[in-house]
Amino acid sequence: MQATTSVSHPRRILVTGGAGFIGSFLIERLLARGDEVLCVDNYFTGTRKNIAHLLDHPMLEVMRHDVTFPLYVEVDQIFNLACPASPVHYQFDPVQTTKTSVHGAINMLGLAKRTKAKFFQASTSEVYGDPVVHPQTESYWGNVNPIGLRACYDEGKRCAETLCFDYHRQHKVRIKVARIFNTYGPRMHPNDGRVVSNFIVQALKGDPITLFGDGSQTRSFCYVDDLVDAFLMFMENTPDEFVGPMNLGNPGEFTIRQLAELVVELTGSKSKIEYRPLPQDDPKQRKPDISLAKGMIGWEPKVPLRDGLSRTIDYFRHVVAKG
């Protein structure tokens, strides 16, 4: 099954966090199939550079706006992607991070209720915390520290899911909740602290690669194009009564040390690995069970880690060269 690539008439689609890494790729796809797109971003972690090549598109409107405040527009669909997603950024202002997830969801769900728009919530694998069930299925309730350094993001997203389901049950809002696992690709913020961008930038600069813990902790990495495919297929190719949550990620599991070694190989870097203490509540393992996505929308990732990393490295070569 493939995502719908064209529409019979333009739909008005709001993308919050649209100038972010994932949001910018989603907007590209929506415009390519003929939708009218309203990109909303407060540019805390997003940047106009990510959508600069789209700014002259006649079907795109860009608005600087913080989703913790209400927004009054007319739309047919809402993709709620607004929230800093890396520890460096979401821990910079943890109160604002929680507000973005919770108040942002309330405001955007309220908009969906008023306009009868279909609503897509970008949730996260962080709702599983440091999981004791492996791989993680959607039925797993998670192992989250509600008062830890990561709780502003983890619990904020868990509350956003709660709000989605209550708006669905109480107000009949049509929702789709996706739990996104580690995603990477071009346009990642070079200083966001995420492991892929960290390792690539350090390798390209010839700096030591900082590896937290002993490197045995695992992650599963999904290339951004695969993820956007899943977004569109989930929204377009499932009945309204199927709301999720749905895991979206690549079930290929790698240790962080394997990732570091692969980045060194692909960049041709002479960087050495330096070990640092593991941060508080950092998950020891993370791997999605995507049986539901396979069964419901016929989706599974296509881009192998080596290929996706090569494309991402090419992007960061230009970023690092510009300083």
PDB file of N, CA and C in Angstrom, residues 17-27 50 81 180-181 183 186-187 194 224 227-228 231:
ATOM      1  N   GLY A  17       5.322  23.194  13.915  1.00  0.00           N
ATOM      2  CA  GLY A  17       6.707  22.742  13.873  1.00  0.00           C
ATOM      3  C   GLY A  17       7.166  22.495  12.447  1.00  0.00           C
ATOM      4  N   GLY A  18       6.547  23.212  11.508  1.00  0.00           N
ATOM      5  CA  GLY A  18       6.785  22.953  10.089  1.00  0.00           C
ATOM      6  C   GLY A  18       8.156  23.346   9.591  1.00  0.00           C
ATOM      7  N   ALA A  19       8.861  24.220  10.317  1.00  0.00           N
ATOM      8  CA  ALA A  19      10.215  24.600   9.909  1.00  0.00           C
ATOM      9  C   ALA A  19      11.263  23.727  10.585  1.00  0.00           C
ATOM     10  N   GLY A  20      10.819  22.701  11.270  1.00  0.00           N
ATOM     11  CA  GLY A  20      11.739  21.776  11.906  1.00  0.00           C
ATOM     12  C   GLY A  20      12.246  20.731  10.929  1.00  0.00           C
ATOM     13  N   PHE A  21      13.073  19.855  11.442  1.00  0.00           N
ATOM     14  CA  PHE A  21      13.696  18.802  10.634  1.00  0.00           C
ATOM     15  C   PHE A  21      12.651  17.933   9.929  1.00  0.00           C
ATOM     16  N   ILE A  22      11.794  17.271  10.682  1.00  0.00           N
ATOM     17  CA  ILE A  22      10.790  16.395  10.069  1.00  0.00           C
ATOM     18  C   ILE A  22       9.698  17.209   9.395  1.00  0.00           C
ATOM     19  N   GLY A  23       9.268  18.289  10.035  1.00  0.00           N
ATOM     20  CA  GLY A  23       8.184  19.103   9.482  1.00  0.00           C
ATOM     21  C   GLY A  23       8.465  19.622   8.094  1.00  0.00           C
ATOM     22  N   SER A  24       9.706  20.003   7.835  1.00  0.00           N
ATOM     23  CA  SER A  24      10.036  20.561   6.518  1.00  0.00           C
ATOM     24  C   SER A  24       9.910  19.508   5.424  1.00  0.00           C
ATOM     25  N   PHE A  25      10.278  18.267   5.725  1.00  0.00           N
ATOM     26  CA  PHE A  25      10.117  17.195   4.739  1.00  0.00           C
ATOM     27  C   PHE A  25       8.639  16.875   4.513  1.00  0.00           C
ATOM     28  N   LEU A  26       7.857  16.914   5.582  1.00  0.00           N
ATOM     29  CA  LEU A  26       6.420  16.685   5.438  1.00  0.00           C
ATOM     30  C   LEU A  26       5.793  17.760   4.564  1.00  0.00           C
ATOM     31  N   ILE A  27       6.144  19.017   4.785  1.00  0.00           N
ATOM     32  CA  ILE A  27       5.587  20.107   3.986  1.00  0.00           C
ATOM     33  C   ILE A  27       5.941  19.940   2.514  1.00  0.00           C
ATOM     34  N   ASN A  50      15.351  25.598   6.621  1.00  0.00           N
ATOM     35  CA  ASN A  50      14.806  24.290   6.257  1.00  0.00           C
ATOM     36  C   ASN A  50      13.709  24.383   5.212  1.00  0.00           C
ATOM     37  N   LEU A  81       3.359  18.709  15.079  1.00  0.00           N
ATOM     38  CA  LEU A  81       4.742  18.274  15.262  1.00  0.00           C
ATOM     39  C   LEU A  81       5.518  19.207  16.186  1.00  0.00           C
ATOM     40  N   ILE A 180       6.837   8.059  17.348  1.00  0.00           N
ATOM     41  CA  ILE A 180       7.989   8.132  16.454  1.00  0.00           C
ATOM     42  C   ILE A 180       9.248   7.684  17.184  1.00  0.00           C
ATOM     43  N   PHE A 181       9.957   6.735  16.588  1.00  0.00           N
ATOM     44  CA  PHE A 181      11.246   6.306  17.116  1.00  0.00           C
ATOM     45  C   PHE A 181      12.359   7.110  16.424  1.00  0.00           C
ATOM     46  N   THR A 183      14.653   9.187  14.515  1.00  0.00           N
ATOM     47  CA  THR A 183      14.614   9.523  13.090  1.00  0.00           C
ATOM     48  C   THR A 183      15.800  10.435  12.777  1.00  0.00           C
ATOM     49  N   PRO A 186      19.002  14.606   6.545  1.00  0.00           N
ATOM     50  CA  PRO A 186      19.381  16.000   6.316  1.00  0.00           C
ATOM     51  C   PRO A 186      18.449  16.950   7.055  1.00  0.00           C
ATOM     52  N   ARG A 187      18.968  18.127   7.374  1.00  0.00           N
ATOM     53  CA  ARG A 187      18.259  19.206   8.077  1.00  0.00           C
ATOM     54  C   ARG A 187      18.154  18.998   9.572  1.00  0.00           C
ATOM     55  N   ARG A 194      21.529  15.100  19.472  1.00  0.00           N
ATOM     56  CA  ARG A 194      21.093  13.755  19.101  1.00  0.00           C
ATOM     57  C   ARG A 194      22.304  12.959  18.611  1.00  0.00           C
ATOM     58  N   VAL A 224      14.331   9.820   7.440  1.00  0.00           N
ATOM     59  CA  VAL A 224      13.192  10.737   7.469  1.00  0.00           C
ATOM     60  C   VAL A 224      12.207  10.494   6.324  1.00  0.00           C
ATOM     61  N   LEU A 227       9.815   7.835   7.289  1.00  0.00           N
ATOM     62  CA  LEU A 227       8.871   8.286   8.308  1.00  0.00           C
ATOM     63  C   LEU A 227       7.743   9.108   7.698  1.00  0.00           C
ATOM     64  N   VAL A 228       8.071  10.026   6.797  1.00  0.00           N
ATOM     65  CA  VAL A 228       7.044  10.865   6.179  1.00  0.00           C
ATOM     66  C   VAL A 228       6.089  10.002   5.352  1.00  0.00           C
ATOM     67  N   PHE A 231       3.621   8.765   7.838  1.00  0.00           N
ATOM     68  CA  PHE A 231       2.675   9.801   8.244  1.00  0.00           C
ATOM     69  C   PHE A 231       1.504   9.868   7.273  1.00  0.00           C
TER      70      PHE A 231
END
